[in-house]
mmCIF file of C-alpha atoms in Angstrom:
data_model
loop_
_atom_site.group_PDB
_atom_site.id
_atom_site.type_symbol
_atom_site.label_atom_id
_atom_site.label_comp_id
_atom_site.label_asym_id
_atom_site.label_seq_id
_atom_site.Cartn_x
_atom_site.Cartn_y
_atom_site.Cartn_z
ATOM 1 C CA GLN A 1 -0.246 -0.008 0.206
ATOM 2 C CA SER A 2 3.178 1.896 0.420
ATOM 3 C CA TRP A 3 3.583 2.336 -3.863
ATOM 4 C CA SER A 4 -0.040 3.045 -4.131
ATOM 5 C CA ARG A 5 -0.141 6.164 -1.295
ATOM 6 C CA GLY A 6 2.943 7.355 -2.899
ATOM 7 C CA MET A 7 1.743 6.875 -5.915
ATOM 8 C CA SER A 8 -2.132 8.898 -5.175
ATOM 9 C CA TYR A 9 0.189 11.434 -3.613
ATOM 10 C CA CYS A 10 1.995 12.055 -6.739
ATOM 11 C CA LEU A 11 -0.652 12.240 -8.278
ATOM 12 C CA HIS A 12 -2.899 14.942 -5.520
ATOM 13 C CA SER A 13 -0.254 16.794 -5.804
ATOM 14 C CA GLU A 14 0.332 17.450 -9.706
ATOM 15 C CA SER A 15 -2.999 18.414 -10.019
ATOM 16 C CA HIS A 16 -6.073 19.590 -7.674
ATOM 17 C CA LEU A 17 -8.529 19.062 -10.290
ATOM 18 C CA ASP A 18 -11.132 15.847 -9.620
ATOM 19 C CA THR A 19 -9.607 13.520 -11.837
ATOM 20 C CA GLY A 20 -12.007 11.107 -11.181
ATOM 21 C CA PRO A 21 -11.343 7.801 -10.524
ATOM 22 C CA ILE A 22 -8.220 5.820 -11.694
ATOM 23 C CA TYR A 23 -7.324 2.242 -12.641
ATOM 24 C CA VAL A 24 -4.377 0.356 -11.843
ATOM 25 C CA ARG A 25 -4.881 -3.567 -13.618
ATOM 26 C CA GLU A 26 -1.373 -5.673 -12.506
ATOM 27 C CA ASN A 27 -1.832 -9.472 -12.412
ATOM 28 C CA GLY A 28 -5.390 -9.097 -14.522
ATOM 29 C CA LYS A 29 -6.795 -7.697 -11.325
ATOM 30 C CA LEU A 30 -8.845 -4.064 -11.564
ATOM 31 C CA HIS A 31 -7.918 -2.005 -9.015
ATOM 32 C CA VAL A 32 -9.696 1.457 -8.451
ATOM 33 C CA VAL A 33 -7.443 4.393 -7.175
ATOM 34 C CA ASN A 34 -9.323 6.798 -4.275
ATOM 35 C CA PRO A 35 -7.447 9.772 -4.676
ATOM 36 C CA GLY A 36 -9.181 11.226 -1.314
ATOM 37 C CA ALA A 37 -8.475 8.595 1.405
ATOM 38 C CA GLY A 38 -4.953 7.564 -0.462
ATOM 39 C CA GLY A 39 -6.872 4.279 -0.718
ATOM 40 C CA VAL A 40 -6.658 1.321 -2.813
ATOM 41 C CA GLN A 41 -10.163 -1.048 -3.837
ATOM 42 C CA ASN A 42 -9.444 -4.856 -4.250
ATOM 43 C CA VAL A 43 -5.530 -4.669 -2.702
ATOM 44 C CA THR A 44 -4.308 -8.790 -2.606
ATOM 45 C CA PRO A 45 -2.723 -9.194 0.416
ATOM 46 C CA LYS A 46 0.602 -10.285 -0.786
ATOM 47 C CA THR A 47 1.765 -6.321 -3.134
ATOM 48 C CA ARG A 48 4.430 -7.299 -6.215
ATOM 49 C CA PRO A 49 6.967 -3.861 -5.748
ATOM 50 C CA PHE A 50 7.434 -1.631 -9.022
ATOM 51 C CA SER A 51 9.427 -2.881 -11.691
ATOM 52 C CA LEU A 52 12.018 -0.906 -13.061
ATOM 53 C CA PHE A 53 12.591 -3.359 -16.232
ATOM 54 C CA SER A 54 10.863 -6.196 -18.337
ATOM 55 C CA ARG A 55 10.659 -9.511 -17.699
ATOM 56 C CA SER A 56 12.765 -10.452 -20.751
ATOM 57 C CA PHE A 57 15.755 -8.679 -19.017
ATOM 58 C CA SER A 58 17.510 -10.825 -16.538
ATOM 59 C CA VAL A 59 21.250 -8.941 -14.701
ATOM 60 C CA GLU A 60 22.208 -12.501 -13.217
ATOM 61 C CA LEU A 61 21.951 -13.364 -17.093
ATOM 62 C CA CYS A 62 25.035 -11.161 -18.249
ATOM 63 C CA MET A 63 26.578 -12.393 -14.840
ATOM 64 C CA ASN A 64 26.938 -15.846 -16.391
ATOM 65 C CA ARG A 65 27.806 -15.017 -19.029
ATOM 66 C CA GLU A 66 31.364 -12.969 -17.572
ATOM 67 C CA ASP A 67 31.445 -16.543 -15.700
ATOM 68 C CA ASP A 68 31.123 -18.399 -19.269
ATOM 69 C CA ARG A 69 34.463 -16.958 -20.113
ATOM 70 C CA ALA A 70 36.494 -16.898 -17.220
ATOM 71 C CA ARG A 71 35.935 -20.022 -16.755
ATOM 72 C CA ARG A 72 37.172 -20.875 -20.259
ATOM 73 C CA GLN A 73 40.579 -18.458 -19.467
ATOM 74 C CA ARG A 74 40.995 -21.222 -16.454
ATOM 75 C CA THR A 75 40.549 -24.205 -17.981
ATOM 76 C CA ASP A 76 43.377 -22.738 -20.061
ATOM 77 C CA HIS A 77 45.885 -23.611 -16.703
ATOM 78 C CA PHE A 78 44.659 -27.134 -16.752
ATOM 79 C CA ILE A 79 46.084 -29.650 -18.347
ATOM 80 C CA PHE A 80 43.508 -32.545 -19.029
ATOM 81 C CA THR A 81 44.537 -36.619 -19.619
ATOM 82 C CA TYR A 82 42.524 -39.384 -19.530
ATOM 83 C CA THR A 83 44.207 -42.099 -16.918
ATOM 84 C CA LYS A 84 44.162 -45.558 -17.635
ATOM 85 C CA GLU A 85 40.080 -46.547 -16.571
ATOM 86 C CA GLY A 86 39.012 -44.147 -18.900
ATOM 87 C CA ASN A 87 38.955 -41.071 -16.058
ATOM 88 C CA LEU A 88 39.081 -36.998 -16.800
ATOM 89 C CA ARG A 89 42.397 -35.661 -15.095
ATOM 90 C CA TYR A 90 43.471 -32.642 -14.999
ATOM 91 C CA SER A 91 47.116 -31.007 -13.970
ATOM 92 C CA ALA A 92 48.155 -27.573 -13.012
ATOM 93 C CA LYS A 93 50.465 -25.797 -15.827
ATOM 94 C CA SER A 94 54.011 -24.588 -14.830
ATOM 95 C CA LEU A 95 53.748 -20.817 -13.862
ATOM 96 C CA PHE A 96 56.477 -20.686 -16.903
ATOM 97 C CA SER A 97 54.216 -21.427 -19.318
ATOM 98 C CA LEU A 98 51.289 -19.085 -18.302
ATOM 99 C CA VAL A 99 53.476 -16.565 -18.285
ATOM 100 C CA LEU A 100 54.717 -18.009 -21.432
ATOM 101 C CA GLY A 101 51.652 -17.573 -23.265
ATOM 102 C CA TYR A 102 50.939 -14.637 -22.094
ATOM 103 C CA ILE A 103 53.913 -12.794 -23.658
ATOM 104 C CA SER A 104 53.052 -14.779 -27.069
ATOM 105 C CA ASP A 105 49.414 -13.345 -26.308
ATOM 106 C CA ASN A 106 51.200 -9.433 -25.903
ATOM 107 C CA VAL A 107 54.508 -9.742 -27.869
ATOM 108 C CA ASP A 108 53.681 -6.819 -30.471
ATOM 109 C CA HIS A 109 54.002 -4.456 -27.105
ATOM 110 C CA ILE A 110 57.308 -5.762 -25.592
ATOM 111 C CA ASP A 111 59.772 -2.655 -25.556
ATOM 112 C CA SER A 112 63.474 -4.360 -26.317
ATOM 113 C CA LEU A 113 64.418 -8.210 -26.245
ATOM 114 C CA ILE A 114 68.316 -7.190 -26.554
ATOM 115 C CA GLY A 115 69.402 -8.660 -24.309
ATOM 116 C CA PHE A 116 67.118 -10.945 -23.426
ATOM 117 C CA PRO A 117 68.232 -14.769 -23.157
ATOM 118 C CA GLU A 118 68.221 -16.962 -25.722
ATOM 119 C CA GLN A 119 67.121 -20.441 -24.896
ATOM 120 C CA ILE A 120 63.677 -18.597 -23.710
ATOM 121 C CA ALA A 121 63.375 -16.078 -27.048
ATOM 122 C CA GLU A 122 63.462 -19.106 -28.946
ATOM 123 C CA LYS A 123 60.510 -20.855 -27.110
ATOM 124 C CA LEU A 124 58.335 -17.258 -26.917
ATOM 125 C CA PHE A 125 59.178 -16.844 -30.624
ATOM 126 C CA SER A 126 57.628 -20.643 -30.713
ATOM 127 C CA ALA A 127 54.539 -19.841 -28.793
ATOM 128 C CA ALA A 128 53.803 -16.958 -30.863
ATOM 129 C CA GLU A 129 54.462 -18.710 -33.691
ATOM 130 C CA ALA A 130 51.945 -20.975 -33.057
ATOM 131 C CA ARG A 131 48.969 -18.277 -32.504
ATOM 132 C CA GLN A 132 49.979 -16.427 -35.409
ATOM 133 C CA LYS A 133 50.972 -13.489 -34.780
ATOM 134 C CA PHE A 134 53.651 -13.143 -37.325
ATOM 135 C CA THR A 135 51.223 -13.160 -39.355
ATOM 136 C CA GLU A 136 48.547 -10.356 -38.826
ATOM 137 C CA PRO A 137 49.119 -6.404 -41.012
ATOM 138 C CA VAL A 138 50.979 -4.122 -38.185
ATOM 139 C CA THR A 139 51.302 -6.148 -35.016
ATOM 140 C CA GLY A 140 52.761 -8.755 -36.564
ATOM 141 C CA LEU A 141 56.073 -6.745 -38.050
ATOM 142 C CA ARG A 142 56.458 -4.811 -35.575
ATOM 143 C CA ALA A 143 56.962 -8.450 -33.132
ATOM 144 C CA LEU A 144 58.911 -9.602 -35.280
ATOM 145 C CA GLN A 145 61.513 -6.694 -35.822
ATOM 146 C CA LYS A 146 61.651 -7.398 -32.322
ATOM 147 C CA PHE A 147 63.299 -10.532 -32.653
ATOM 148 C CA THR A 148 65.323 -9.848 -35.566
ATOM 149 C CA GLU A 149 67.358 -6.180 -34.154
ATOM 150 C CA ALA A 150 68.184 -8.536 -30.353
ATOM 151 C CA TYR A 151 68.425 -11.867 -32.717
ATOM 152 C CA GLY A 152 68.709 -11.276 -36.160
ATOM 153 C CA SER A 153 70.297 -14.731 -38.004
ATOM 154 C CA LEU A 154 68.636 -17.192 -35.298
ATOM 155 C CA VAL A 155 65.430 -15.797 -36.643
ATOM 156 C CA LEU A 156 67.013 -16.313 -39.807
ATOM 157 C CA CYS A 157 70.175 -17.013 -41.516
ATOM 158 C CA SER A 158 68.289 -18.761 -45.025
ATOM 159 C CA LEU A 159 65.732 -18.373 -47.297
ATOM 160 C CA CYS A 160 64.291 -19.508 -49.934
ATOM 161 C CA LEU A 161 61.778 -16.951 -52.068
ATOM 162 C CA ARG A 162 62.238 -19.344 -55.116
ATOM 163 C CA ASN A 163 58.329 -18.485 -56.980
ATOM 164 C CA ARG A 164 57.387 -16.576 -53.886
ATOM 165 C CA TYR A 165 56.291 -12.981 -55.835
ATOM 166 C CA LEU A 166 52.967 -13.004 -54.111
ATOM 167 C CA VAL A 167 54.739 -13.675 -50.981
ATOM 168 C CA ILE A 168 57.670 -11.004 -51.718
ATOM 169 C CA SER A 169 54.618 -8.562 -52.793
ATOM 170 C CA GLU A 170 52.083 -9.224 -49.964
ATOM 171 C CA LYS A 171 55.370 -9.461 -47.139
ATOM 172 C CA LEU A 172 57.914 -7.619 -47.836
ATOM 173 C CA GLU A 173 58.147 -5.225 -44.846
ATOM 174 C CA GLU A 174 58.753 -8.870 -43.065
ATOM 175 C CA ILE A 175 61.012 -9.749 -45.435
ATOM 176 C CA LYS A 176 63.248 -6.613 -45.065
ATOM 177 C CA SER A 177 62.962 -7.392 -41.879
ATOM 178 C CA PHE A 178 65.549 -9.642 -41.446
ATOM 179 C CA ARG A 179 68.804 -9.505 -40.718
ATOM 180 C CA GLU A 180 71.519 -11.234 -40.768
ATOM 181 C CA LEU A 181 70.992 -13.680 -43.881
ATOM 182 C CA THR A 182 73.701 -16.008 -45.561
ATOM 183 C CA CYS A 183 71.546 -17.098 -48.273
ATOM 184 C CA LEU A 184 68.877 -15.680 -49.896
ATOM 185 C CA ASP A 185 67.415 -16.680 -53.739
ATOM 186 C CA LEU A 186 64.828 -14.679 -54.526
ATOM 187 C CA SER A 187 64.691 -16.937 -58.632
ATOM 188 C CA CYS A 188 62.149 -16.717 -60.578
ATOM 189 C CA CYS A 189 60.191 -13.353 -59.408
ATOM 190 C CA LYS A 190 60.835 -11.169 -61.872
ATOM 191 C CA LEU A 191 61.609 -8.366 -59.931
ATOM 192 C CA GLY A 192 62.763 -6.034 -61.724
ATOM 193 C CA ASP A 193 65.499 -3.589 -61.810
ATOM 194 C CA GLU A 194 63.140 -0.683 -59.705
ATOM 195 C CA HIS A 195 62.000 -3.169 -57.135
ATOM 196 C CA GLU A 196 62.859 -2.115 -53.504
ATOM 197 C CA LEU A 197 64.398 -5.792 -52.955
ATOM 198 C CA LEU A 198 66.829 -5.284 -54.687
ATOM 199 C CA GLU A 199 67.769 -2.365 -53.226
ATOM 200 C CA HIS A 200 67.560 -3.233 -49.599
ATOM 201 C CA LEU A 201 70.073 -5.538 -51.066
ATOM 202 C CA THR A 202 72.490 -2.951 -51.162
ATOM 203 C CA LYS A 203 71.632 -2.385 -46.944
ATOM 204 C CA GLU A 204 74.366 -3.157 -44.089
ATOM 205 C CA ALA A 205 71.843 -5.496 -42.465
ATOM 206 C CA LEU A 206 72.122 -7.950 -45.231
ATOM 207 C CA SER A 207 76.362 -7.275 -45.753
ATOM 208 C CA SER A 208 76.850 -10.682 -43.952
ATOM 209 C CA VAL A 209 74.738 -12.521 -48.029
ATOM 210 C CA LYS A 210 76.903 -15.247 -49.400
ATOM 211 C CA ARG A 211 74.902 -16.552 -51.422
ATOM 212 C CA LEU A 212 72.747 -14.662 -53.908
ATOM 213 C CA LEU A 213 70.112 -16.523 -56.375
ATOM 214 C CA LEU A 214 68.772 -14.144 -59.363
ATOM 215 C CA LYS A 215 67.880 -16.275 -61.465
ATOM 216 C CA ASP A 216 64.752 -15.062 -64.014
ATOM 217 C CA ASN A 217 64.600 -11.654 -62.710
ATOM 218 C CA SER A 218 64.617 -9.426 -65.602
ATOM 219 C CA LEU A 219 67.216 -7.302 -64.665
ATOM 220 C CA SER A 220 69.140 -5.622 -66.597
ATOM 221 C CA ASP A 221 72.241 -3.852 -66.701
ATOM 222 C CA ALA A 222 70.559 -0.586 -64.546
ATOM 223 C CA GLY A 223 69.777 -3.541 -62.390
ATOM 224 C CA LEU A 224 73.774 -4.508 -61.991
ATOM 225 C CA ARG A 225 74.892 -0.476 -61.826
ATOM 226 C CA ARG A 226 72.226 -0.314 -58.967
ATOM 227 C CA MET A 227 73.295 -3.219 -56.851
ATOM 228 C CA THR A 228 77.137 -2.579 -57.078
ATOM 229 C CA ALA A 229 77.327 1.162 -56.000
ATOM 230 C CA PRO A 230 77.799 0.560 -52.685
ATOM 231 C CA ILE A 231 80.727 -1.523 -53.278
ATOM 232 C CA ARG A 232 82.156 0.312 -56.514
ATOM 233 C CA VAL A 233 81.907 3.385 -54.529
ATOM 234 C CA LEU A 234 81.709 3.023 -50.538
ATOM 235 C CA LYS A 235 83.349 -0.529 -50.782
ATOM 236 C CA LYS A 236 79.964 -1.561 -48.604
ATOM 237 C CA GLY A 237 76.903 -3.688 -49.443
ATOM 238 C CA LEU A 238 77.559 -6.757 -50.726
ATOM 239 C CA GLU A 239 80.530 -7.490 -50.115
ATOM 240 C CA ASN A 240 81.381 -10.767 -49.075
ATOM 241 C CA LEU A 241 79.653 -12.290 -51.183
ATOM 242 C CA LEU A 242 80.520 -15.424 -52.462
ATOM 243 C CA VAL A 243 77.792 -16.853 -54.827
ATOM 244 C CA LEU A 244 75.892 -15.455 -57.324
ATOM 245 C CA ASP A 245 73.231 -16.535 -59.929
ATOM 246 C CA LEU A 246 72.574 -13.764 -62.713
ATOM 247 C CA SER A 247 71.369 -16.376 -65.335
ATOM 248 C CA CYS A 248 68.550 -16.613 -67.321
ATOM 249 C CA ASN A 249 68.870 -12.778 -67.461
ATOM 250 C CA PRO A 250 68.778 -11.833 -70.855
ATOM 251 C CA LYS A 251 68.979 -8.194 -70.300
ATOM 252 C CA ILE A 252 72.125 -8.704 -68.891
ATOM 253 C CA THR A 253 75.139 -7.766 -71.371
ATOM 254 C CA ASP A 254 79.054 -7.193 -71.809
ATOM 255 C CA VAL A 255 78.888 -3.509 -70.122
ATOM 256 C CA GLY A 256 76.806 -5.039 -66.575
ATOM 257 C CA ILE A 257 79.892 -8.120 -66.186
ATOM 258 C CA GLY A 258 82.044 -5.579 -65.318
ATOM 259 C CA TYR A 259 79.907 -4.225 -62.755
ATOM 260 C CA LEU A 260 80.445 -7.502 -61.192
ATOM 261 C CA LEU A 261 84.283 -7.392 -61.694
ATOM 262 C CA SER A 262 84.012 -5.430 -57.975
ATOM 263 C CA PHE A 263 83.111 -8.315 -56.267
ATOM 264 C CA LYS A 264 86.473 -9.783 -55.069
ATOM 265 C CA LYS A 265 85.888 -12.504 -52.790
ATOM 266 C CA LEU A 266 83.209 -13.859 -55.801
ATOM 267 C CA ASN A 267 84.024 -17.973 -55.920
ATOM 268 C CA CYS A 268 81.411 -19.036 -57.917
ATOM 269 C CA LEU A 269 79.062 -16.525 -60.974
ATOM 270 C CA ASP A 270 76.459 -17.948 -62.950
ATOM 271 C CA ILE A 271 75.771 -15.815 -65.845
ATOM 272 C CA SER A 272 74.370 -18.551 -68.676
ATOM 273 C CA GLY A 273 71.694 -17.053 -70.799
ATOM 274 C CA THR A 274 72.700 -13.968 -70.319
ATOM 275 C CA GLY A 275 72.620 -11.138 -73.455
ATOM 276 C CA LEU A 276 76.554 -10.866 -73.573
ATOM 277 C CA LYS A 277 77.989 -10.577 -77.519
ATOM 278 C CA ASP A 278 81.366 -11.439 -76.723
ATOM 279 C CA VAL A 279 81.877 -14.381 -74.468
ATOM 280 C CA ASN A 280 85.608 -15.495 -75.199
ATOM 281 C CA ALA A 281 86.430 -11.005 -74.172
ATOM 282 C CA VAL A 282 83.605 -11.776 -70.811
ATOM 283 C CA ILE A 283 85.381 -15.311 -69.913
ATOM 284 C CA LYS A 284 88.972 -13.265 -70.103
ATOM 285 C CA ARG A 285 88.274 -9.930 -68.065
ATOM 286 C CA LEU A 286 86.716 -12.442 -65.445
ATOM 287 C CA GLN A 287 89.946 -14.642 -65.351
ATOM 288 C CA MET A 288 92.172 -11.194 -65.300
ATOM 289 C CA GLN A 289 90.583 -9.365 -62.815
ATOM 290 C CA ILE A 290 88.729 -11.836 -60.220
ATOM 291 C CA GLY A 291 90.395 -15.207 -61.444
ATOM 292 C CA LEU A 292 87.125 -17.348 -62.266
ATOM 293 C CA VAL A 293 87.450 -19.796 -64.270
ATOM 294 C CA HIS A 294 85.121 -21.565 -67.344
ATOM 295 C CA SER A 295 83.720 -23.963 -66.005
ATOM 296 C CA LYS A 296 82.603 -27.165 -68.524
ATOM 297 C CA VAL A 297 80.039 -28.990 -66.588
ATOM 298 C CA PRO A 298 77.403 -27.214 -64.029
ATOM 299 C CA LEU A 299 78.151 -26.552 -60.815
ATOM 300 C CA LYS A 300 75.907 -27.804 -57.936
ATOM 301 C CA GLU A 301 76.230 -24.423 -56.080
ATOM 302 C CA PHE A 302 73.168 -23.511 -58.912
ATOM 303 C CA ASP A 303 70.891 -26.441 -58.464
ATOM 304 C CA HIS A 304 68.852 -24.718 -55.674
ATOM 305 C CA SER A 305 68.821 -27.422 -53.053
ATOM 306 C CA ASN A 306 71.768 -25.788 -50.716
ATOM 307 C CA CYS A 307 69.357 -22.778 -50.120
ATOM 308 C CA LYS A 308 66.607 -23.287 -47.364
ATOM 309 C CA THR A 309 64.679 -21.499 -45.275
ATOM 310 C CA GLU A 310 66.061 -22.314 -42.673
ATOM 311 C CA GLY A 311 64.951 -20.568 -38.467
ATOM 312 C CA TRP A 312 62.901 -19.715 -36.216
ATOM 313 C CA ALA A 313 61.128 -17.755 -39.175
ATOM 314 C CA GLU A 314 60.752 -21.385 -40.694
ATOM 315 C CA GLN A 315 57.049 -21.399 -39.347
ATOM 316 C CA THR A 316 56.305 -18.740 -39.907
ATOM 317 C CA VAL A 317 57.089 -17.566 -43.915
ATOM 318 C CA LEU A 318 54.908 -21.424 -44.649
ATOM 319 C CA GLN A 319 51.991 -19.392 -42.844
ATOM 320 C CA TRP A 320 52.968 -16.616 -44.741
ATOM 321 C CA GLU A 321 52.597 -18.518 -48.255
ATOM 322 C CA GLN A 322 49.745 -20.747 -47.360
ATOM 323 C CA ALA A 323 47.648 -17.181 -46.104
ATOM 324 C CA VAL A 324 49.082 -15.773 -49.105
ATOM 325 C CA MET A 325 48.027 -18.986 -51.648
ATOM 326 C CA GLU A 326 44.393 -19.039 -50.211
ATOM 327 C CA ALA A 327 43.715 -15.500 -50.573
ATOM 328 C CA GLN A 328 44.509 -16.612 -54.190
ATOM 329 C CA ASP A 329 42.569 -19.353 -54.521
ATOM 330 C CA ASN A 330 39.550 -17.585 -53.260
ATOM 331 C CA LEU A 331 39.263 -16.025 -55.991
ATOM 332 C CA ARG A 332 39.902 -18.238 -58.231
ATOM 333 C CA SER A 333 37.644 -21.557 -59.315
ATOM 334 C CA ARG A 334 37.103 -24.623 -57.564
ATOM 335 C CA ALA A 335 39.377 -26.321 -60.153
ATOM 336 C CA ALA A 336 42.353 -24.097 -59.003
ATOM 337 C CA ALA A 337 41.221 -25.064 -55.155
ATOM 338 C CA LEU A 338 41.390 -28.787 -55.985
ATOM 339 C CA ARG A 339 45.379 -28.230 -58.176
ATOM 340 C CA PHE A 340 45.956 -26.565 -54.725
ATOM 341 C CA TYR A 341 45.441 -28.779 -51.889
ATOM 342 C CA GLY A 342 46.908 -31.327 -54.403
ATOM 343 C CA LYS A 343 50.130 -29.800 -54.638
ATOM 344 C CA THR A 344 50.102 -30.152 -58.949
ATOM 345 C CA ARG A 345 50.270 -25.825 -58.958
ATOM 346 C CA ARG A 346 53.701 -25.578 -57.664
ATOM 347 C CA ILE A 347 54.809 -27.952 -59.562
ATOM 348 C CA GLU A 348 53.947 -26.195 -62.715
ATOM 349 C CA GLU A 349 55.102 -23.232 -61.602
ATOM 350 C CA VAL A 350 58.750 -25.109 -61.525
ATOM 351 C CA VAL A 351 58.110 -26.580 -65.274
ATOM 352 C CA LYS A 352 57.566 -22.596 -65.912
ATOM 353 C CA CYS A 353 60.865 -21.662 -64.776
ATOM 354 C CA THR A 354 63.023 -24.170 -66.030
ATOM 355 C CA LEU A 355 61.674 -23.818 -70.028
ATOM 356 C CA VAL A 356 64.824 -21.012 -69.236
ATOM 357 C CA GLU A 357 67.479 -23.394 -68.867
ATOM 358 C CA PRO A 358 67.033 -25.130 -72.392
ATOM 359 C CA GLU A 359 68.406 -21.861 -73.733
ATOM 360 C CA THR A 360 71.201 -21.289 -71.746
ATOM 361 C CA LYS A 361 72.194 -25.207 -72.848
ATOM 362 C CA ALA A 362 71.026 -23.832 -76.686
ATOM 363 C CA SER A 363 73.393 -20.332 -75.801
ATOM 364 C CA GLY A 364 76.076 -22.198 -74.088
ATOM 365 C CA ASN A 365 76.969 -23.237 -69.761
ATOM 366 C CA LEU A 366 78.974 -19.833 -68.611
ATOM 367 C CA GLN A 367 79.396 -20.495 -64.801
ATOM 368 C CA PHE A 368 82.047 -19.698 -63.325
ATOM 369 C CA TYR A 369 84.374 -20.098 -60.544
ATOM 370 C CA LYS A 370 87.611 -19.916 -59.264
ATOM 371 C CA GLU A 371 90.351 -22.750 -58.436
ATOM 372 C CA LYS A 372 91.670 -24.267 -54.805
ATOM 373 C CA VAL A 373 95.406 -23.369 -54.528
ATOM 374 C CA GLN A 374 96.950 -26.328 -53.270
ATOM 375 C CA ASN A 375 100.231 -25.213 -51.687
ATOM 376 C CA CYS A 376 102.918 -27.740 -51.884
ATOM 377 C CA GLN A 377 106.730 -28.996 -50.012
ATOM 378 C CA LEU A 378 108.696 -29.079 -53.655
ATOM 379 C CA PRO A 379 107.207 -27.675 -55.971
ATOM 380 C CA SER A 380 108.662 -28.943 -59.199
ATOM 381 C CA LYS A 381 109.933 -27.505 -62.769
ATOM 382 C CA LYS A 382 106.612 -27.045 -63.601
ATOM 383 C CA GLU A 383 105.131 -25.258 -60.880
ATOM 384 C CA VAL A 384 107.729 -22.832 -60.948
ATOM 385 C CA VAL A 385 107.246 -21.763 -64.394
ATOM 386 C CA GLY A 386 103.148 -21.788 -64.021
ATOM 387 C CA SER A 387 103.885 -18.777 -61.312
ATOM 388 C CA HIS A 388 106.189 -17.291 -63.292
ATOM 389 C CA GLU A 389 103.406 -17.449 -65.268
ATOM 390 C CA LEU A 390 100.760 -16.021 -62.502
ATOM 391 C CA LYS A 391 103.046 -13.778 -61.624
ATOM 392 C CA ASN A 392 103.429 -12.581 -65.122
ATOM 393 C CA ASN A 393 99.583 -12.214 -65.321
ATOM 394 C CA LYS A 394 98.990 -10.728 -62.438
ATOM 395 C CA LYS A 395 101.350 -7.733 -63.209
ATOM 396 C CA ARG A 396 98.532 -7.107 -66.034
ATOM 397 C CA ALA A 397 95.707 -7.557 -64.722
ATOM 398 C CA LEU A 398 97.681 -4.961 -61.917
ATOM 399 C CA ALA A 399 97.939 -2.551 -65.150
ATOM 400 C CA GLU A 400 94.986 -3.011 -66.088
ATOM 401 C CA GLN A 401 93.369 -2.008 -63.402
ATOM 402 C CA GLU A 402 95.121 0.909 -62.307
ATOM 403 C CA ARG A 403 94.706 2.053 -66.201
ATOM 404 C CA GLU A 404 91.022 1.841 -65.577
ATOM 405 C CA ARG A 405 91.426 3.767 -61.917
ATOM 406 C CA THR A 406 93.053 6.242 -63.936
ATOM 407 C CA SER A 407 90.572 6.330 -66.994
ATOM 408 C CA LYS A 408 87.540 6.135 -63.716
ATOM 409 C CA GLN A 409 89.080 8.784 -62.219
ATOM 410 C CA LYS A 410 89.439 11.223 -65.162
ATOM 411 C CA HIS A 411 85.953 10.188 -65.975
ATOM 412 C CA LEU A 412 83.813 9.543 -62.764
ATOM 413 C CA CYS A 413 80.022 10.092 -63.463
ATOM 414 C CA LEU A 414 77.849 8.853 -61.314
ATOM 415 C CA THR A 415 74.068 8.682 -62.063
ATOM 416 C CA VAL A 416 71.250 10.818 -60.270
ATOM 417 C CA GLU A 417 69.821 6.995 -59.736
ATOM 418 C CA ASP A 418 73.601 5.913 -58.185
ATOM 419 C CA TRP A 419 73.747 8.697 -56.054
ATOM 420 C CA ASP A 420 69.855 8.697 -53.870
ATOM 421 C CA LEU A 421 71.058 5.072 -53.634
ATOM 422 C CA LEU A 422 74.821 6.588 -51.476
ATOM 423 C CA ASN A 423 73.149 8.779 -49.798
ATOM 424 C CA THR A 424 70.902 6.752 -47.693
ATOM 425 C CA TYR A 425 73.743 5.364 -46.023
#
């Protein structure tokens, strides 16, 4: 009756006029409110308080949802197994694994990992990799950079992107974040002379590259000039390069081969399928300048079996490739999807790349290697004569180098592209 008295009091206070009887329906019964007396006729003994919410609303239901999420999170703290009798048994996870999981979920918020133990960092990288944190567009790049800055070659020491142009275009910034790579395979990617990744090869972060495979990439003399500009002028860039594959690039001519003479440490070179005009002159020039000998037999260094993706991020690269391929397959027909899952399409790509090889066989095998000097205790007369010939050849080579240096000093003219590239150092 208290709420009815309050209601009648409010009605009476709002208007002094006689509004007549007021009817209120509650629980299927009609009640008459007497404004004068403030009472209610036919009031049931059990009154129900006034409800501010509808019957469909339930605060308890919302609390149950939150409790369910909390309960699910709590189950992640346990490991469930079964006994021999078939009973469910659970045991709590270690504190290390719980902390590792929490940090891997928020790995993009880490400030720095420099000085952090390598053993724990590898487990942290694997945990984040299992959660596919490095496949995310923005946060994945930021997290990957923290690992590459601290651990370099441990994250990835060798990277094979043969026939993976889609991965390069989609994950270019992630690929550029890798440091201290020793082997890089970019064969059959059709990058061209103006690609960002080729410009990134001249940076200090990739000065550790020893094997570089650029087969069938539509390169020309302009691309080789840009790629060798830092080492020709500043003695930086690909100064540690040992193996270089430039085969199946028909736009490379004798002028482009001249830029390769700056790689003094080069041990193996493949220029088969290029647009050389005077092959004999190029062979003599390579032998005299950097000591490379023409091989009559194909070298095993260029069979693309030695360069594989190795390091902590090996599965990450596979995740990138799978994500890119799935995105492409969604735009194709069901037949293309079946070819993808049946691993038929990937074989077709390899065949497309190897179609250029018969042309190289027809034009000749132009693979070069550096002979290893064997130390002997007692040299023979022939060896002495050969040593004199080598000394004379070296003198001639030095004389030619001096002539080239003087001619370069007289006619030193760098292009705008070379200056732009050199200004980045």
